[in-house]
Amino acid sequence: MNSEHQKIKEKIVEQITLGLEDIDKNCLIQKKTTTQQGKQKVYLRGLASLDESKITSHLVFYLEKTLPNYFDNIVLIKAEKKYKQKSKRCDIVIIFMDDNGNEIQVDIEIKHIRLIGDNGEDYNWKPIRTDEFWGDIKKLNKHSKANIKLVIAITYEYDQETLNYMRTLHPEHKDRLDKIGCVLYGKEGKYNMDEDLEKNENYYILKGMMKGKFEKRHFRATTHPCAGRGTLVVGQIN
């Protein structure tokens, strides 16, 4: 990767990391729904509650505000853009123009891996969507013609210290946090989802799909009781 591409990649990953913290603090899009019993239910706020489409749209909005502070050659920042001649869509596409008038395209696929379901439902007490993360690696490798191809997993770190801290922030959600405590008990007190992803990275490197090992960035997401410390896992695809 040349120096210009490296600079673009590092700044995008940095701004996505900051963007996730901004979304966690400021996102107010949760909505009320009616249960089968006819009662109104209010979803919990916070990054951990959001599905990938909502995260992607908010990240694009954030990047549109922040990336022009570092680059004056941005042509496009778009969510859900189709791959060329394919029906599949890429989560985030960013296009720059270099000094010679050539496009530099960045394709990014996002996966949200957590212990809860969309909208903060608490029926999934195991990691979800890890298989789809590996599927995104294959999709980028097969369909993307971009200069820079990134797959990014949003994951969370759980240990007793984090759990105790979240109890002080969210005492009203004792039942939810007790369920995470049960998960930690089965994992000897610590559960970092990014370590699950690392188990398979060598396979994709050897297959020629990935350029080296994952990079990691850390962020905080404390608005939802079932989040806390987060890790961004970034893989660059051939």
mmCIF file of C-alpha atoms in Angstrom:
data_model
loop_
_atom_site.group_PDB
_atom_site.id
_atom_site.type_symbol
_atom_site.label_atom_id
_atom_site.label_comp_id
_atom_site.label_asym_id
_atom_site.label_seq_id
_atom_site.Cartn_x
_atom_site.Cartn_y
_atom_site.Cartn_z
ATOM 1 C CA MET A 1 0.000 0.000 0.000
ATOM 2 C CA ASN A 2 1.414 3.382 -0.968
ATOM 3 C CA SER A 3 1.716 6.208 1.546
ATOM 4 C CA GLU A 4 -1.367 8.071 0.312
ATOM 5 C CA HIS A 5 -3.541 4.966 0.584
ATOM 6 C CA GLN A 6 -2.141 4.252 4.045
ATOM 7 C CA LYS A 7 -2.959 7.783 5.205
ATOM 8 C CA ILE A 8 -6.509 7.479 3.888
ATOM 9 C CA LYS A 9 -7.033 4.106 5.556
ATOM 10 C CA GLU A 10 -5.697 5.228 8.957
ATOM 11 C CA LYS A 11 -7.772 8.404 9.011
ATOM 12 C CA ILE A 12 -10.975 6.588 8.005
ATOM 13 C CA VAL A 13 -10.509 3.966 10.731
ATOM 14 C CA GLU A 14 -9.747 6.696 13.269
ATOM 15 C CA GLN A 15 -12.882 8.642 12.360
ATOM 16 C CA ILE A 16 -15.085 5.537 12.384
ATOM 17 C CA THR A 17 -13.838 4.777 15.908
ATOM 18 C CA LEU A 18 -14.686 8.305 17.051
ATOM 19 C CA GLY A 19 -17.964 8.129 15.161
ATOM 20 C CA LEU A 20 -19.083 5.069 17.104
ATOM 21 C CA GLU A 21 -18.589 6.905 20.399
ATOM 22 C CA ASP A 22 -20.535 9.864 19.009
ATOM 23 C CA ILE A 23 -23.391 7.598 17.903
ATOM 24 C CA ASP A 24 -23.488 5.917 21.308
ATOM 25 C CA LYS A 25 -23.831 9.257 23.108
ATOM 26 C CA ASN A 26 -26.082 11.134 20.724
ATOM 27 C CA CYS A 27 -28.228 8.737 18.715
ATOM 28 C CA LEU A 28 -31.908 9.288 19.531
ATOM 29 C CA ILE A 29 -33.572 7.130 16.881
ATOM 30 C CA GLN A 30 -34.995 4.469 19.185
ATOM 31 C CA LYS A 31 -38.712 4.033 18.668
ATOM 32 C CA LYS A 32 -41.707 2.626 20.495
ATOM 33 C CA THR A 33 -43.313 -0.606 19.335
ATOM 34 C CA THR A 34 -46.429 -2.449 20.387
ATOM 35 C CA THR A 35 -46.049 -5.926 21.882
ATOM 36 C CA GLN A 36 -48.504 -8.778 21.301
ATOM 37 C CA GLN A 37 -50.126 -7.831 24.591
ATOM 38 C CA GLY A 38 -50.792 -4.330 23.235
ATOM 39 C CA LYS A 39 -48.284 -2.623 25.506
ATOM 40 C CA GLN A 40 -45.886 0.056 24.364
ATOM 41 C CA LYS A 41 -42.216 -0.912 24.588
ATOM 42 C CA VAL A 42 -39.375 1.593 24.391
ATOM 43 C CA TYR A 43 -36.083 0.281 23.059
ATOM 44 C CA LEU A 44 -32.958 1.149 24.994
ATOM 45 C CA ARG A 45 -30.655 3.789 23.547
ATOM 46 C CA GLY A 46 -27.003 3.271 22.735
ATOM 47 C CA LEU A 47 -24.747 1.799 20.080
ATOM 48 C CA ALA A 48 -25.301 -1.773 21.251
ATOM 49 C CA SER A 49 -29.016 -1.510 20.416
ATOM 50 C CA LEU A 50 -28.530 -0.556 16.774
ATOM 51 C CA ASP A 51 -28.591 -2.831 13.761
ATOM 52 C CA GLU A 52 -25.941 -2.439 11.085
ATOM 53 C CA SER A 53 -28.046 -0.392 8.670
ATOM 54 C CA LYS A 54 -28.649 2.283 11.330
ATOM 55 C CA ILE A 55 -24.981 2.272 12.360
ATOM 56 C CA THR A 56 -23.909 2.571 8.720
ATOM 57 C CA SER A 57 -26.229 5.485 7.951
ATOM 58 C CA HIS A 58 -25.102 7.371 11.068
ATOM 59 C CA LEU A 59 -21.440 6.679 10.343
ATOM 60 C CA VAL A 60 -21.833 8.090 6.830
ATOM 61 C CA PHE A 61 -23.441 11.220 8.298
ATOM 62 C CA TYR A 62 -20.541 11.539 10.773
ATOM 63 C CA LEU A 63 -17.854 10.978 8.114
ATOM 64 C CA GLU A 64 -19.454 13.562 5.838
ATOM 65 C CA LYS A 65 -18.864 16.097 8.616
ATOM 66 C CA THR A 66 -15.379 15.068 9.732
ATOM 67 C CA LEU A 67 -13.376 13.665 6.800
ATOM 68 C CA PRO A 68 -13.374 16.966 4.819
ATOM 69 C CA ASN A 69 -11.385 18.423 7.730
ATOM 70 C CA TYR A 70 -8.489 16.177 6.671
ATOM 71 C CA PHE A 71 -9.001 15.722 2.910
ATOM 72 C CA ASP A 72 -10.064 18.223 0.265
ATOM 73 C CA ASN A 73 -10.342 15.650 -2.522
ATOM 74 C CA ILE A 74 -13.405 13.652 -1.437
ATOM 75 C CA VAL A 75 -15.833 12.960 -4.278
ATOM 76 C CA LEU A 76 -18.363 10.652 -2.598
ATOM 77 C CA ILE A 77 -19.319 9.199 0.791
ATOM 78 C CA LYS A 78 -22.288 6.860 0.418
ATOM 79 C CA ALA A 79 -24.053 4.061 2.293
ATOM 80 C CA GLU A 80 -25.410 0.908 0.674
ATOM 81 C CA LYS A 81 -23.806 1.406 -2.745
ATOM 82 C CA LYS A 82 -24.038 -1.421 -5.251
ATOM 83 C CA TYR A 83 -20.909 -3.228 -6.355
ATOM 84 C CA LYS A 84 -20.296 -2.759 -10.066
ATOM 85 C CA GLN A 85 -22.376 -5.166 -12.152
ATOM 86 C CA LYS A 86 -23.582 -6.940 -9.020
ATOM 87 C CA SER A 87 -26.817 -6.890 -7.049
ATOM 88 C CA LYS A 88 -24.949 -6.959 -3.726
ATOM 89 C CA ARG A 89 -24.360 -3.714 -1.873
ATOM 90 C CA CYS A 90 -21.372 -2.370 0.039
ATOM 91 C CA ASP A 91 -22.077 -0.818 3.444
ATOM 92 C CA ILE A 92 -19.904 2.303 2.999
ATOM 93 C CA VAL A 93 -18.141 3.580 -0.128
ATOM 94 C CA ILE A 94 -15.794 6.580 -0.072
ATOM 95 C CA ILE A 95 -14.176 7.952 -3.241
ATOM 96 C CA PHE A 96 -11.227 10.359 -3.363
ATOM 97 C CA MET A 97 -9.541 11.994 -6.372
ATOM 98 C CA ASP A 98 -5.737 12.039 -6.458
ATOM 99 C CA ASP A 99 -3.553 14.797 -7.940
ATOM 100 C CA ASN A 100 -3.533 13.055 -11.324
ATOM 101 C CA GLY A 101 -7.312 12.888 -11.553
ATOM 102 C CA ASN A 102 -7.487 9.186 -10.681
ATOM 103 C CA GLU A 103 -10.117 7.840 -8.310
ATOM 104 C CA ILE A 104 -9.120 6.191 -5.040
ATOM 105 C CA GLN A 105 -12.064 4.103 -3.863
ATOM 106 C CA VAL A 106 -12.517 2.671 -0.367
ATOM 107 C CA ASP A 107 -15.098 -0.095 0.184
ATOM 108 C CA ILE A 108 -16.037 -0.914 3.772
ATOM 109 C CA GLU A 109 -18.215 -3.704 5.144
ATOM 110 C CA ILE A 110 -19.465 -3.354 8.736
ATOM 111 C CA LYS A 111 -20.497 -6.127 11.139
ATOM 112 C CA HIS A 112 -21.922 -5.592 14.617
ATOM 113 C CA ILE A 113 -21.146 -8.541 16.916
ATOM 114 C CA ARG A 114 -22.617 -8.448 20.425
ATOM 115 C CA LEU A 115 -24.386 -10.438 23.110
ATOM 116 C CA ILE A 116 -27.819 -8.975 22.421
ATOM 117 C CA GLY A 117 -30.190 -8.763 19.488
ATOM 118 C CA ASP A 118 -31.212 -5.748 17.401
ATOM 119 C CA ASN A 119 -32.933 -2.928 19.286
ATOM 120 C CA GLY A 120 -31.437 -4.169 22.548
ATOM 121 C CA GLU A 121 -33.540 -7.314 22.807
ATOM 122 C CA ASP A 122 -32.003 -9.535 25.470
ATOM 123 C CA TYR A 123 -32.790 -12.970 24.075
ATOM 124 C CA ASN A 124 -29.378 -13.527 22.423
ATOM 125 C CA TRP A 125 -26.800 -14.203 25.098
ATOM 126 C CA LYS A 126 -24.156 -15.440 22.708
ATOM 127 C CA PRO A 127 -22.225 -13.701 19.912
ATOM 128 C CA ILE A 128 -24.249 -13.267 16.765
ATOM 129 C CA ARG A 129 -23.244 -12.673 13.159
ATOM 130 C CA THR A 130 -19.672 -13.976 13.352
ATOM 131 C CA ASP A 131 -20.317 -16.187 10.308
ATOM 132 C CA GLU A 132 -21.522 -13.163 8.372
ATOM 133 C CA PHE A 133 -18.285 -11.372 9.244
ATOM 134 C CA TRP A 134 -16.310 -14.059 7.404
ATOM 135 C CA GLY A 135 -18.849 -13.822 4.588
ATOM 136 C CA ASP A 136 -18.056 -10.123 4.208
ATOM 137 C CA ILE A 137 -14.372 -10.940 3.748
ATOM 138 C CA LYS A 138 -15.279 -13.257 0.895
ATOM 139 C CA LYS A 139 -17.712 -10.719 -0.578
ATOM 140 C CA LEU A 140 -15.119 -7.926 -0.661
ATOM 141 C CA ASN A 141 -12.484 -10.246 -2.079
ATOM 142 C CA LYS A 142 -14.791 -11.454 -4.839
ATOM 143 C CA HIS A 143 -16.852 -8.402 -5.805
ATOM 144 C CA SER A 144 -14.979 -5.231 -4.831
ATOM 145 C CA LYS A 145 -12.639 -3.504 -7.274
ATOM 146 C CA ALA A 146 -11.746 -0.744 -4.790
ATOM 147 C CA ASN A 147 -8.194 0.384 -4.095
ATOM 148 C CA ILE A 148 -8.732 -0.109 -0.356
ATOM 149 C CA LYS A 149 -11.064 -2.819 0.952
ATOM 150 C CA LEU A 150 -11.819 -2.980 4.672
ATOM 151 C CA VAL A 151 -13.966 -5.299 6.763
ATOM 152 C CA ILE A 152 -14.723 -3.893 10.206
ATOM 153 C CA ALA A 153 -16.268 -5.731 13.146
ATOM 154 C CA ILE A 154 -17.717 -3.761 16.051
ATOM 155 C CA THR A 155 -17.223 -5.989 19.103
ATOM 156 C CA TYR A 156 -17.318 -5.651 22.883
ATOM 157 C CA GLU A 157 -15.068 -6.721 25.756
ATOM 158 C CA TYR A 158 -16.633 -8.177 28.882
ATOM 159 C CA ASP A 159 -14.922 -8.819 32.212
ATOM 160 C CA GLN A 160 -15.833 -8.453 35.867
ATOM 161 C CA GLU A 161 -14.379 -4.949 36.127
ATOM 162 C CA THR A 162 -16.438 -3.714 33.190
ATOM 163 C CA LEU A 163 -19.535 -5.478 34.497
ATOM 164 C CA ASN A 164 -19.162 -3.849 37.920
ATOM 165 C CA TYR A 165 -18.701 -0.436 36.287
ATOM 166 C CA MET A 166 -21.821 -0.869 34.172
ATOM 167 C CA ARG A 167 -23.762 -1.830 37.296
ATOM 168 C CA THR A 168 -22.920 1.568 38.791
ATOM 169 C CA LEU A 169 -24.092 3.328 35.623
ATOM 170 C CA HIS A 170 -27.247 1.246 35.099
ATOM 171 C CA PRO A 171 -28.540 -0.069 38.453
ATOM 172 C CA GLU A 172 -32.050 -0.220 36.984
ATOM 173 C CA HIS A 173 -30.909 -2.967 34.582
ATOM 174 C CA LYS A 174 -29.710 -5.466 37.169
ATOM 175 C CA ASP A 175 -31.471 -8.397 35.440
ATOM 176 C CA ARG A 176 -29.762 -7.736 32.098
ATOM 177 C CA LEU A 177 -26.357 -7.370 33.728
ATOM 178 C CA ASP A 178 -26.879 -10.531 35.763
ATOM 179 C CA LYS A 179 -27.313 -12.412 32.482
ATOM 180 C CA ILE A 180 -23.971 -11.088 31.238
ATOM 181 C CA GLY A 181 -22.515 -12.178 34.580
ATOM 182 C CA CYS A 182 -23.729 -15.723 33.844
ATOM 183 C CA VAL A 183 -22.003 -15.600 30.452
ATOM 184 C CA LEU A 184 -18.758 -14.460 32.113
ATOM 185 C CA TYR A 185 -19.030 -17.260 34.666
ATOM 186 C CA GLY A 186 -19.018 -19.774 31.826
ATOM 187 C CA LYS A 187 -16.013 -17.987 30.263
ATOM 188 C CA GLU A 188 -13.917 -17.878 33.466
ATOM 189 C CA GLY A 189 -14.706 -14.222 34.055
ATOM 190 C CA LYS A 190 -13.596 -12.712 30.761
ATOM 191 C CA TYR A 191 -14.998 -12.625 27.251
ATOM 192 C CA ASN A 192 -13.429 -10.596 24.443
ATOM 193 C CA MET A 193 -15.253 -11.172 21.174
ATOM 194 C CA ASP A 194 -12.332 -9.944 19.081
ATOM 195 C CA GLU A 195 -10.349 -12.976 20.231
ATOM 196 C CA ASP A 196 -12.981 -15.248 18.654
ATOM 197 C CA LEU A 197 -12.403 -13.539 15.310
ATOM 198 C CA GLU A 198 -8.625 -13.916 15.588
ATOM 199 C CA LYS A 199 -8.964 -17.709 15.652
ATOM 200 C CA ASN A 200 -9.715 -17.779 11.920
ATOM 201 C CA GLU A 201 -7.624 -14.888 10.606
ATOM 202 C CA ASN A 202 -4.650 -17.059 9.584
ATOM 203 C CA TYR A 203 -6.942 -19.134 7.359
ATOM 204 C CA TYR A 204 -7.963 -16.076 5.344
ATOM 205 C CA ILE A 205 -4.392 -14.801 5.188
ATOM 206 C CA LEU A 206 -3.201 -18.143 3.824
ATOM 207 C CA LYS A 207 -6.072 -18.180 1.337
ATOM 208 C CA GLY A 208 -4.785 -14.846 0.021
ATOM 209 C CA MET A 209 -7.944 -12.951 0.966
ATOM 210 C CA MET A 210 -6.460 -10.769 3.720
ATOM 211 C CA LYS A 211 -3.409 -8.515 3.836
ATOM 212 C CA GLY A 212 -1.911 -9.409 7.194
ATOM 213 C CA LYS A 213 -3.498 -9.678 10.607
ATOM 214 C CA PHE A 214 -6.328 -7.659 12.080
ATOM 215 C CA GLU A 215 -5.740 -4.207 13.483
ATOM 216 C CA LYS A 216 -7.654 -3.078 16.568
ATOM 217 C CA ARG A 217 -8.968 0.204 17.897
ATOM 218 C CA HIS A 218 -10.737 0.653 21.237
ATOM 219 C CA PHE A 219 -13.771 2.789 22.018
ATOM 220 C CA ARG A 220 -16.271 3.384 24.824
ATOM 221 C CA ALA A 221 -19.999 2.755 24.531
ATOM 222 C CA THR A 222 -21.672 2.979 27.936
ATOM 223 C CA THR A 223 -25.165 4.244 27.048
ATOM 224 C CA HIS A 224 -26.598 0.725 26.748
ATOM 225 C CA PRO A 225 -26.148 -1.451 29.867
ATOM 226 C CA CYS A 226 -24.943 -4.434 27.841
ATOM 227 C CA ALA A 227 -22.011 -2.663 26.185
ATOM 228 C CA GLY A 228 -19.103 -0.844 27.863
ATOM 229 C CA ARG A 229 -15.659 -1.292 26.356
ATOM 230 C CA GLY A 230 -15.614 -1.842 22.635
ATOM 231 C CA THR A 231 -13.019 -3.086 20.160
ATOM 232 C CA LEU A 232 -12.998 -2.270 16.479
ATOM 233 C CA VAL A 233 -11.478 -5.175 14.514
ATOM 234 C CA VAL A 234 -10.203 -4.073 11.098
ATOM 235 C CA GLY A 235 -9.098 -6.383 8.313
ATOM 236 C CA GLN A 236 -7.718 -5.272 4.954
ATOM 237 C CA ILE A 237 -8.785 -7.437 2.037
ATOM 238 C CA ASN A 238 -6.815 -8.301 -1.095
#
